[in-house]
Amino acid sequence: MIFNQRNTRHSLLIEVNPYQILAAAIDRPDSGPVVIEAAAEFDSHDDAGLRQWLDQNFDKAKSWVPCIGGFAPPEALLQRESIQARRLSEADYLPDLIKEQFKIEQSANWKFAALSPLEGTQVAAEGMARPALLCGVSHSDVHQVQQRLLDHRLLPSRLEMSLLPLIGALADFKARHNDKRATVVVVIEQEHTTAYILGKEGVSTPGPVRHGFASIVQAASKEFELKDAAEVRDRLQHADDELLLRASKFVRAIGRDLKPLVDSYEMTTGQPVGEIYCAYLPPALSWIAEPLAQVVGRAAFAFDCAAWMPMVNLQLADGQPALGRHWLSALSLIADLPGAKPAKAPKETDTYQGPWHLDCRLTGNLPSSDLVRSRFMANAVAGTMAVGALMIVSWQLYIDNSLRTEISYWNQRIKDNQQQAADLKVLTRTLEEQTARLDQAYGLVSSPYRLTELLMAYGRTRPERMSIQSINGFAGGVVLRGTLHAPSELATQQLRAYVETLRRDKELGLVFGTVALTSLERTEDDNSLHFEVACKFKEAQP
């Protein structure tokens, strides 16, 4: 596990990403799993909310709260490139190479490292040409995040680009499940999207996609006829049936440019790409992953955070709600992953702290160890005096014999009822399992339609020149997509008549309450139209 001895047992885990701030109070005992005692999520600019939560969960009198931090810098470098490994011993080789290849002029104001794209370990300065994952971040980006933490009384013991531990965690997850397919990690930023492909040869870094979250906002603004950007963003965070029906349109610009990159990787390496994981998306925007994967022709990454945590020596405290998949990058900062360990324990000032872990801190801008130590000693003395006073008061109170008798009585009552409480927990667990089985059985027998009957009904009502390309189901109904081979005006009339036929069909009328033509696209030869018809289930009668 990548933990230095300088970290105290109780500390904070924090990640600052483009969408949110994720914070968790953690307890790291000498042995056993790391315990997540409390967790909270904030908007990326909600410093007031973060400060209030820190005051509630950490001693206000404490000078500094030790933390392990991750961030997503806007100008980070993470590219696969061939290097001359033996020249890494030259101080200017890596900065000069990056300056030439990636046009970074002020390379002296950056922190760089070269990692193995397969194992995430530091590339040794020996041997000839080999592929490497070149990592870099500007001092200005690190200073901005580091100062933001210090303003909240947070003293980072590590400050990492959270994308690297995320890649390591995903690679380990695939290895544990013996998944031989490649996985695409997608980071949707404001104006562009970056993809990282995790395959048999390690991390591959295709070119960036020129569309980002702004393209989703623009498409939604046009689709919902909203002009104010704030209204559009608020609408995108309410994933109702209407939004999900049109979701593929919103991500089409990103998916259209991402698909050739994925297909090119498959053709070049011969390894199929299985799933797509959208990093950093908060729960309100998690709906983006599914339609984006469909547009690219792949599946969305399936991940259960609660099942994964015990595998990497992490545990939630009793009473804490389960964490979502968007916590994966933050939790990977403290996850206990297998892999090659450094030959010797890294120093506090070393950039490389272990596989997939690079410490980006500017240690010269942090409070000195002497200052922290003196404040700790002052707080320790004050704490000792407070404990002494508390002990004296407690001794005075416990002189009262009746109070001791009462405490003994209630302790005995608690002991007597422990077996009943344990039995109740067992019964509750059994009831939950049986309820889950009933829910599953109900879901199986209450399917709103039979697939064979639905296919026959659509085939029976299909016009002569219509070809049906796909029938996709979703939580609220079915989407029918196809092509009508006829001139545009005639095709439009026939499609409207076809929709009316579906509405009046007796068999389909029993299942669907609403049938609507949601999309029409003219082809290049102008003799056919692509169409999309949405059929929404009838609402269940109370």
Coordinates of C-alpha atoms in Angstrom, one line a residue:
M1 CA 0.0 0.0 0.0
I2 CA 1.4 3.4 -0.9
F3 CA 1.3 5.2 2.5
N4 CA 4.2 7.0 4.0
Q5 CA 4.9 6.9 7.7
R6 CA 4.6 10.7 7.9
N7 CA 0.8 10.4 7.5
T8 CA -1.2 10.3 10.7
R9 CA -3.9 7.7 11.4
H10 CA -6.9 10.0 11.0
S11 CA -6.7 12.1 7.9
L12 CA -8.7 13.4 4.9
L13 CA -9.1 12.1 1.4
I14 CA -10.0 14.8 -1.1
E15 CA -10.3 15.0 -4.9
V16 CA -10.9 18.2 -6.9
N17 CA -12.2 17.3 -10.4
P18 CA -13.8 19.4 -13.2
Y19 CA -17.3 18.7 -11.8
Q20 CA -17.1 18.1 -8.0
I21 CA -15.1 18.1 -4.8
L22 CA -15.2 14.7 -3.2
A23 CA -14.1 14.6 0.5
A24 CA -13.9 11.7 3.0
A25 CA -12.6 11.4 6.5
I26 CA -10.5 8.2 6.7
D27 CA -9.0 6.1 9.5
R28 CA -5.9 4.0 8.6
P29 CA -5.2 1.5 11.4
D30 CA -1.8 -0.3 11.7
S31 CA -3.5 -3.4 10.2
G32 CA -6.7 -4.1 8.5
P33 CA -8.7 -2.1 5.9
V34 CA -8.8 1.7 5.6
V35 CA -12.1 2.8 7.0
I36 CA -14.2 5.6 5.3
E37 CA -15.7 7.3 8.4
A38 CA -17.6 10.1 6.6
A39 CA -18.0 11.2 3.0
A40 CA -19.4 14.3 1.3
E41 CA -19.7 15.7 -2.2
F42 CA -19.7 19.4 -3.2
D43 CA -19.9 21.5 -6.3
S44 CA -16.5 22.2 -7.8
H45 CA -16.7 25.9 -6.6
D46 CA -18.5 25.3 -3.2
D47 CA -15.6 26.2 -0.9
A48 CA -18.1 27.4 1.8
G49 CA -19.8 24.0 2.0
L50 CA -16.5 22.2 2.2
R51 CA -15.3 24.5 5.0
Q52 CA -18.4 23.9 7.0
W53 CA -18.1 20.1 6.6
L54 CA -14.5 20.2 7.6
D55 CA -15.4 22.1 10.8
Q56 CA -18.0 19.5 11.6
N57 CA -15.7 16.5 11.1
F58 CA -12.3 17.8 12.3
D59 CA -11.2 19.7 15.3
K60 CA -11.4 23.4 14.7
A61 CA -8.5 24.0 17.1
K62 CA -6.2 21.8 15.0
S63 CA -3.7 23.8 13.0
W64 CA -3.6 21.5 10.0
V65 CA -5.6 18.5 8.9
P66 CA -3.4 15.9 7.0
C67 CA -4.8 14.9 3.7
I68 CA -4.2 12.9 0.6
G69 CA -5.3 14.8 -2.4
G70 CA -6.0 14.2 -6.1
F71 CA -6.8 16.7 -8.8
A72 CA -7.5 16.9 -12.6
P73 CA -5.3 19.8 -13.9
P74 CA -6.6 21.6 -17.0
E75 CA -3.2 21.4 -18.8
A76 CA -1.9 18.0 -17.7
L77 CA 0.3 16.0 -20.0
L78 CA -0.4 12.2 -20.3
Q79 CA 0.8 10.8 -23.6
R80 CA 2.4 7.6 -24.8
E81 CA 5.6 8.2 -26.6
S82 CA 8.8 6.3 -27.6
I83 CA 11.8 7.4 -25.6
Q84 CA 15.5 6.5 -25.2
A85 CA 15.4 5.1 -21.7
R86 CA 19.2 5.2 -21.1
R87 CA 19.1 9.0 -21.6
L88 CA 16.6 9.6 -18.7
S89 CA 19.7 10.0 -16.5
E90 CA 20.3 13.3 -18.4
A91 CA 18.6 16.1 -16.6
D92 CA 17.5 17.9 -19.8
Y93 CA 16.5 14.9 -21.9
L94 CA 12.9 14.6 -20.8
P95 CA 12.0 18.3 -20.6
D96 CA 13.7 18.9 -24.1
L97 CA 11.9 15.9 -25.6
I98 CA 8.5 17.1 -24.3
K99 CA 9.2 20.6 -25.3
E100 CA 9.9 19.5 -28.9
Q101 CA 7.1 16.9 -29.2
F102 CA 4.3 18.6 -27.4
K103 CA 5.2 22.3 -27.8
I104 CA 5.4 23.1 -24.1
E105 CA 7.6 26.2 -24.1
Q106 CA 8.1 26.8 -20.4
S107 CA 9.1 23.2 -19.6
A108 CA 11.2 24.4 -16.7
N109 CA 8.0 25.3 -14.9
W110 CA 6.6 21.8 -15.2
K111 CA 7.1 18.6 -13.3
F112 CA 7.6 15.5 -15.5
A113 CA 7.9 11.7 -15.1
A114 CA 8.1 8.7 -17.4
L115 CA 6.1 5.6 -16.4
S116 CA 5.6 2.2 -17.9
P117 CA 2.3 2.3 -19.9
L118 CA 1.6 -1.3 -18.8
E119 CA 2.5 -1.4 -15.1
G120 CA 2.7 2.2 -14.1
T121 CA 6.2 1.8 -12.7
Q122 CA 9.0 4.4 -13.1
V123 CA 11.0 3.8 -16.3
A124 CA 14.6 2.9 -15.4
A125 CA 17.4 4.9 -17.0
E126 CA 18.8 1.9 -18.9
G127 CA 18.2 0.1 -22.2
M128 CA 17.3 1.4 -25.7
A129 CA 14.1 2.8 -27.2
R130 CA 10.9 1.8 -25.5
P131 CA 7.4 3.1 -25.1
A132 CA 6.7 5.3 -22.0
L133 CA 3.7 7.2 -20.6
L134 CA 5.0 10.7 -20.3
C135 CA 3.3 12.5 -17.4
G136 CA 3.5 16.2 -16.6
V137 CA 1.8 19.0 -14.8
S138 CA 2.5 22.8 -14.6
H139 CA 3.7 24.3 -11.3
S140 CA 1.0 27.0 -11.7
D141 CA -1.8 24.3 -11.7
V142 CA -0.3 22.5 -8.7
H143 CA 0.2 25.8 -6.8
Q144 CA -3.4 26.8 -7.4
V145 CA -4.8 23.5 -6.0
Q146 CA -2.2 23.3 -3.2
Q147 CA -3.0 26.8 -2.0
R148 CA -6.7 26.1 -2.1
L149 CA -6.1 23.1 0.2
L150 CA -4.0 25.2 2.6
D151 CA -6.7 27.8 2.8
H152 CA -8.9 25.1 4.2
R153 CA -6.3 24.0 6.8
L154 CA -5.5 21.0 4.8
L155 CA -1.8 19.9 4.7
P156 CA -1.3 17.4 1.8
S157 CA 1.1 14.5 2.3
R158 CA 0.5 13.6 -1.3
L159 CA -1.1 15.6 -4.2
E160 CA -1.6 13.5 -7.3
M161 CA -3.1 13.6 -10.8
S162 CA -6.0 11.4 -9.9
L163 CA -6.3 10.0 -13.5
L164 CA -3.1 7.9 -13.0
P165 CA -4.4 6.0 -9.9
L166 CA -7.8 5.6 -11.7
I167 CA -6.1 3.9 -14.6
G168 CA -4.2 1.7 -12.2
A169 CA -7.4 0.7 -10.4
L170 CA -9.2 0.0 -13.7
A171 CA -6.3 -2.2 -14.9
D172 CA -6.4 -4.1 -11.7
F173 CA -10.2 -4.5 -11.8
K174 CA -9.9 -5.9 -15.4
A175 CA -7.1 -8.3 -14.3
R176 CA -9.2 -9.6 -11.3
H177 CA -12.1 -10.3 -13.6
N178 CA -9.9 -11.8 -16.4
D179 CA -11.3 -9.4 -18.9
K180 CA -9.2 -9.6 -22.1
R181 CA -10.9 -6.7 -23.8
A182 CA -9.7 -3.1 -23.8
T183 CA -11.4 -0.4 -21.9
V184 CA -11.7 3.3 -22.9
V185 CA -11.5 5.9 -20.1
V186 CA -13.2 9.1 -21.3
V187 CA -12.7 12.5 -19.6
I188 CA -15.3 15.0 -20.9
E189 CA -14.0 18.5 -20.3
Q190 CA -15.6 21.8 -21.2
E191 CA -14.4 22.2 -24.7
H192 CA -12.8 18.9 -25.6
T193 CA -12.8 15.2 -24.6
T194 CA -9.8 13.0 -24.0
A195 CA -9.7 9.2 -24.3
Y196 CA -7.3 6.7 -22.8
I197 CA -7.4 3.1 -24.0
L198 CA -6.4 0.4 -21.5
G199 CA -5.3 -2.6 -23.4
K200 CA -2.9 -5.5 -23.6
E201 CA 0.0 -3.2 -24.4
G202 CA -0.8 -0.8 -21.6
V203 CA -2.2 2.7 -21.9
S204 CA -2.7 4.1 -25.4
T205 CA -3.4 7.8 -25.9
P206 CA -5.2 8.6 -29.1
G207 CA -5.7 12.2 -30.2
P208 CA -8.3 14.4 -28.3
V209 CA -11.9 14.7 -29.5
R210 CA -12.7 18.3 -30.4
H211 CA -16.1 18.3 -28.7
G212 CA -16.7 18.5 -24.9
F213 CA -19.5 19.2 -22.4
A214 CA -20.2 22.4 -24.2
S215 CA -21.4 20.5 -27.2
I216 CA -23.9 18.6 -25.0
V217 CA -25.1 21.9 -23.6
Q218 CA -25.5 23.3 -27.1
A219 CA -27.4 20.3 -28.4
A220 CA -29.7 20.3 -25.4
S221 CA -30.3 24.1 -25.8
K222 CA -31.5 23.5 -29.3
E223 CA -33.5 20.4 -28.5
F224 CA -35.3 21.9 -25.5
E225 CA -35.4 25.4 -27.0
L226 CA -33.7 26.9 -24.0
K227 CA -31.5 30.0 -24.4
D228 CA -30.0 30.5 -20.9
A229 CA -27.0 28.3 -20.2
A230 CA -27.9 27.9 -16.6
E231 CA -31.3 26.6 -17.5
V232 CA -29.8 24.1 -19.9
R233 CA -27.3 22.8 -17.3
D234 CA -30.1 22.5 -14.8
R235 CA -32.2 20.6 -17.3
L236 CA -29.4 18.2 -18.0
Q237 CA -29.2 17.3 -14.4
H238 CA -32.8 16.0 -14.3
A239 CA -32.7 12.7 -16.2
D240 CA -36.4 12.1 -16.9
D241 CA -37.8 10.0 -19.7
E242 CA -37.9 12.9 -22.1
L243 CA -34.2 13.6 -21.6
L244 CA -33.2 10.0 -21.9
L245 CA -35.2 9.6 -25.1
R246 CA -33.1 12.3 -26.7
A247 CA -29.8 11.5 -24.9
S248 CA -28.2 10.0 -28.0
K249 CA -28.6 13.3 -29.8
F250 CA -26.8 15.3 -27.1
V251 CA -23.7 13.1 -27.1
R252 CA -23.7 12.4 -30.8
A253 CA -20.9 15.0 -31.5
I254 CA -18.6 13.4 -29.0
G255 CA -19.4 9.9 -30.0
R256 CA -19.1 10.6 -33.7
D257 CA -15.4 11.7 -33.2
L258 CA -14.6 9.1 -30.6
K259 CA -15.8 6.1 -32.5
P260 CA -13.0 6.3 -35.2
L261 CA -10.4 6.4 -32.5
V262 CA -11.7 3.2 -30.9
D263 CA -12.1 1.4 -34.3
S264 CA -8.6 2.4 -35.3
Y265 CA -7.2 0.9 -32.0
E266 CA -9.0 -2.4 -32.7
M267 CA -7.7 -2.6 -36.2
T268 CA -4.1 -1.7 -35.2
T269 CA -3.8 -4.0 -32.2
G270 CA -6.4 -6.7 -33.0
Q271 CA -7.8 -6.4 -29.4
P272 CA -11.5 -5.7 -29.1
V273 CA -12.7 -2.8 -27.0
G274 CA -15.4 -3.9 -24.6
E275 CA -16.5 -1.0 -22.3
I276 CA -16.3 2.8 -22.0
Y277 CA -15.9 4.5 -18.6
C278 CA -16.7 8.2 -18.2
A279 CA -14.5 9.6 -15.5
Y280 CA -15.5 12.2 -12.9
L281 CA -19.2 12.5 -14.0
P282 CA -21.3 13.2 -10.9
P283 CA -24.5 11.2 -10.3
A284 CA -26.7 13.9 -11.9
L285 CA -24.8 13.5 -15.2
S286 CA -24.1 9.8 -15.0
W287 CA -26.8 9.2 -17.7
I288 CA -24.3 10.5 -20.3
A289 CA -22.3 7.2 -20.1
E290 CA -25.0 4.9 -21.6
P291 CA -25.9 6.8 -24.7
L292 CA -22.3 7.8 -25.4
A293 CA -21.3 4.1 -25.3
Q294 CA -24.2 3.2 -27.6
V295 CA -23.2 5.9 -30.1
V296 CA -19.6 4.5 -30.1
G297 CA -21.0 1.0 -30.5
R298 CA -19.8 -0.3 -27.2
A299 CA -21.1 -1.0 -23.7
A300 CA -20.9 1.3 -20.6
F301 CA -18.5 0.2 -17.9
A302 CA -20.2 -1.9 -15.3
F303 CA -18.8 -1.2 -11.8
D304 CA -20.1 -1.8 -8.3
C305 CA -18.1 0.3 -5.9
A306 CA -19.4 -1.5 -2.8
A307 CA -18.3 -4.9 -4.1
W308 CA -14.9 -3.5 -5.2
M309 CA -13.9 -1.8 -2.0
P310 CA -13.1 -4.9 0.1
M311 CA -10.9 -6.2 -2.8
V312 CA -8.6 -3.2 -2.3
N313 CA -8.6 -3.1 1.5
L314 CA -11.2 -0.4 1.9
Q315 CA -14.3 -0.4 4.1
L316 CA -17.2 1.9 4.9
A317 CA -17.9 2.7 8.6
D318 CA -21.1 1.4 10.0
G319 CA -24.1 3.5 8.9
Q320 CA -22.3 5.2 6.0
P321 CA -24.2 5.0 2.7
A322 CA -22.7 3.2 -0.3
L323 CA -20.5 5.3 -2.6
G324 CA -21.2 5.6 -6.3
R325 CA -18.9 4.7 -9.2
H326 CA -17.9 8.4 -9.6
W327 CA -15.8 7.8 -6.4
L328 CA -13.5 5.4 -8.1
S329 CA -10.8 7.9 -9.0
A330 CA -10.8 9.4 -5.4
L331 CA -10.7 5.9 -3.7
S332 CA -8.0 4.7 -6.0
L333 CA -5.6 7.2 -4.3
I334 CA -5.7 5.0 -1.2
A335 CA -6.6 1.6 -2.7
D336 CA -4.3 -1.3 -1.9
L337 CA -3.5 -2.6 -5.4
P338 CA -1.1 -5.4 -6.1
G339 CA 2.0 -4.8 -8.3
A340 CA 5.6 -4.0 -8.3
K341 CA 6.8 -2.1 -5.2
P342 CA 9.7 0.3 -5.2
A343 CA 13.0 -1.3 -4.3
K344 CA 13.2 1.1 -1.3
A345 CA 10.7 3.3 0.4
P346 CA 10.3 6.6 -1.5
K347 CA 11.5 9.8 0.2
E348 CA 9.0 12.5 1.2
T349 CA 10.2 14.7 -1.6
D350 CA 10.3 12.0 -4.4
T351 CA 7.9 12.5 -7.2
Y352 CA 7.5 8.7 -7.8
Q353 CA 5.7 7.1 -4.9
G354 CA 4.8 3.7 -6.4
P355 CA 3.0 2.2 -9.4
W356 CA 0.6 4.8 -10.9
H357 CA 1.3 7.3 -8.0
L358 CA 3.1 10.6 -8.7
D359 CA 3.4 13.2 -5.9
C360 CA 3.0 16.6 -7.6
R361 CA 3.4 18.8 -4.5
L362 CA 5.5 21.9 -4.4
T363 CA 7.1 21.1 -1.1
G364 CA 8.9 24.5 -0.9
N365 CA 5.5 26.2 -0.7
L366 CA 4.2 24.1 2.2
P367 CA 4.5 24.9 5.9
S368 CA 7.8 23.7 7.4
S369 CA 8.0 20.6 9.5
D370 CA 9.3 22.6 12.5
L371 CA 6.3 24.9 12.4
V372 CA 3.9 22.0 12.2
R373 CA 5.7 20.1 15.0
S374 CA 5.7 23.1 17.3
R375 CA 2.0 23.7 16.8
F376 CA 1.4 20.0 17.4
M377 CA 3.3 20.1 20.7
A378 CA 1.4 23.2 21.8
N379 CA -1.9 21.5 21.0
A380 CA -0.7 18.3 22.7
V381 CA 0.1 20.2 25.9
A382 CA -3.3 22.0 25.8
G383 CA -5.0 18.7 25.1
T384 CA -3.3 17.0 28.1
M385 CA -4.3 19.8 30.5
A386 CA -7.9 19.6 29.2
V387 CA -7.9 15.8 29.7
G388 CA -6.5 16.3 33.3
A389 CA -9.3 18.7 34.2
L390 CA -11.9 16.4 32.7
M391 CA -10.6 13.4 34.8
I392 CA -10.9 15.5 38.0
V393 CA -14.5 16.4 37.3
S394 CA -15.3 12.8 36.3
W395 CA -13.8 11.5 39.6
Q396 CA -16.0 13.9 41.6
L397 CA -19.1 12.7 39.7
Y398 CA -18.3 9.1 40.1
I399 CA -18.0 9.4 43.9
D400 CA -21.8 9.2 44.0
N401 CA -22.5 5.5 44.7
S402 CA -26.0 5.7 43.3
L403 CA -24.7 6.8 39.9
R404 CA -22.3 3.8 39.8
T405 CA -25.1 1.5 40.6
E406 CA -27.3 2.9 37.8
I407 CA -24.5 2.6 35.3
S408 CA -23.9 -1.0 36.3
Y409 CA -27.6 -1.8 36.0
W410 CA -27.9 -0.4 32.5
N411 CA -24.7 -2.1 31.3
Q412 CA -26.2 -5.4 32.5
R413 CA -29.4 -4.7 30.6
I414 CA -27.5 -4.0 27.4
K415 CA -25.5 -7.2 27.8
D416 CA -28.7 -9.2 28.3
N417 CA -30.3 -7.8 25.1
Q418 CA -27.3 -8.2 22.9
Q419 CA -28.4 -11.7 21.7
Q420 CA -31.9 -10.4 20.9
A421 CA -30.3 -7.5 18.9
A422 CA -28.2 -10.0 17.0
D423 CA -31.2 -12.2 16.3
L424 CA -33.1 -9.2 15.0
K425 CA -30.3 -8.3 12.6
V426 CA -30.3 -11.9 11.3
L427 CA -34.1 -11.8 10.8
T428 CA -33.8 -8.4 9.1
R429 CA -31.1 -9.6 6.7
T430 CA -33.3 -12.7 5.9
L431 CA -36.3 -10.5 5.2
E432 CA -34.3 -8.3 2.9
E433 CA -33.0 -11.3 0.9
Q434 CA -36.6 -12.7 0.6
T435 CA -37.9 -9.3 -0.4
A436 CA -35.3 -9.0 -3.1
R437 CA -36.2 -12.3 -4.5
L438 CA -39.9 -11.4 -4.6
D439 CA -39.1 -8.1 -6.3
Q440 CA -37.0 -10.0 -8.9
A441 CA -39.8 -12.5 -9.4
Y442 CA -42.4 -9.7 -9.8
G443 CA -40.1 -8.0 -12.4
L444 CA -39.9 -11.2 -14.4
V445 CA -43.7 -11.8 -14.5
S446 CA -44.7 -8.2 -15.0
S447 CA -42.9 -7.5 -18.2
P448 CA -44.9 -5.0 -20.2
Y449 CA -44.6 -7.0 -23.5
R450 CA -43.3 -10.1 -25.1
L451 CA -40.5 -9.6 -27.5
T452 CA -41.8 -12.0 -30.2
E453 CA -45.2 -10.5 -30.1
L454 CA -43.8 -7.0 -30.4
L455 CA -41.6 -8.0 -33.4
M456 CA -44.6 -9.6 -35.1
A457 CA -46.7 -6.4 -34.5
Y458 CA -44.1 -4.1 -35.9
G459 CA -43.5 -6.4 -38.9
R460 CA -47.2 -6.6 -39.6
T461 CA -47.7 -2.8 -39.7
R462 CA -44.4 -2.1 -41.6
P463 CA -44.9 -0.3 -45.0
E464 CA -43.5 -1.9 -48.1
R465 CA -40.4 0.3 -48.5
M466 CA -39.5 0.6 -44.9
S467 CA -36.5 -1.2 -43.4
I468 CA -36.3 -1.5 -39.6
Q469 CA -32.7 -1.3 -38.4
S470 CA -33.1 -1.5 -34.6
I471 CA -35.6 -1.8 -31.8
N472 CA -34.1 -0.6 -28.5
G473 CA -35.9 -0.8 -25.2
F474 CA -35.5 1.6 -22.2
A475 CA -37.1 2.1 -18.8
G476 CA -40.0 4.0 -20.2
G477 CA -40.7 2.2 -23.6
V478 CA -39.2 1.2 -26.9
V479 CA -37.4 3.2 -29.6
L480 CA -37.9 2.0 -33.3
R481 CA -35.2 3.2 -35.8
G482 CA -35.1 2.5 -39.5
T483 CA -35.1 3.9 -43.1
L484 CA -38.0 4.6 -45.5
H485 CA -36.9 4.4 -49.1
A486 CA -39.0 7.1 -50.9
P487 CA -38.7 10.7 -51.9
S488 CA -38.7 13.0 -48.9
E489 CA -42.2 14.4 -49.2
L490 CA -43.8 11.1 -49.8
A491 CA -41.7 9.5 -47.1
T492 CA -42.8 12.1 -44.6
Q493 CA -46.5 11.5 -45.4
Q494 CA -46.0 7.7 -45.2
L495 CA -44.2 8.0 -41.8
R496 CA -46.9 10.1 -40.3
A497 CA -49.5 7.6 -41.6
Y498 CA -47.3 4.8 -40.1
V499 CA -47.2 6.5 -36.7
E500 CA -51.0 6.9 -36.8
T501 CA -51.3 3.2 -37.7
L502 CA -49.2 2.2 -34.7
R503 CA -51.4 4.4 -32.5
R504 CA -54.6 2.7 -33.7
D505 CA -53.2 -0.8 -33.7
K506 CA -55.2 -2.9 -31.1
E507 CA -52.2 -5.0 -30.0
L508 CA -49.8 -2.1 -29.6
G509 CA -52.5 0.1 -28.1
L510 CA -52.7 -2.3 -25.1
V511 CA -49.0 -1.7 -24.4
F512 CA -48.1 1.8 -25.4
G513 CA -49.9 5.0 -24.4
T514 CA -47.9 7.4 -26.5
V515 CA -46.4 6.9 -30.0
A516 CA -44.4 9.8 -31.5
L517 CA -42.1 10.5 -34.4
T518 CA -39.0 11.9 -32.6
S519 CA -36.4 12.2 -35.4
L520 CA -36.2 12.6 -39.2
E521 CA -32.9 12.8 -41.1
R522 CA -32.6 13.0 -44.9
T523 CA -30.0 10.9 -46.6
E524 CA -27.5 12.1 -49.1
D525 CA -29.3 10.7 -52.2
D526 CA -32.6 12.4 -51.1
N527 CA -34.5 9.2 -51.9
S528 CA -34.8 8.0 -48.3
L529 CA -35.3 9.2 -44.8
H530 CA -33.8 7.9 -41.5
F531 CA -36.5 8.0 -38.8
E532 CA -36.9 7.3 -35.1
V533 CA -40.2 6.5 -33.5
A534 CA -40.6 6.4 -29.7
C535 CA -43.3 4.3 -28.1
K536 CA -43.9 5.0 -24.4
F537 CA -45.5 2.5 -22.0
K538 CA -48.9 3.3 -20.5
E539 CA -48.7 4.5 -17.0
A540 CA -49.7 1.8 -14.4
Q541 CA -53.2 2.3 -13.0
P542 CA -53.3 2.8 -9.2

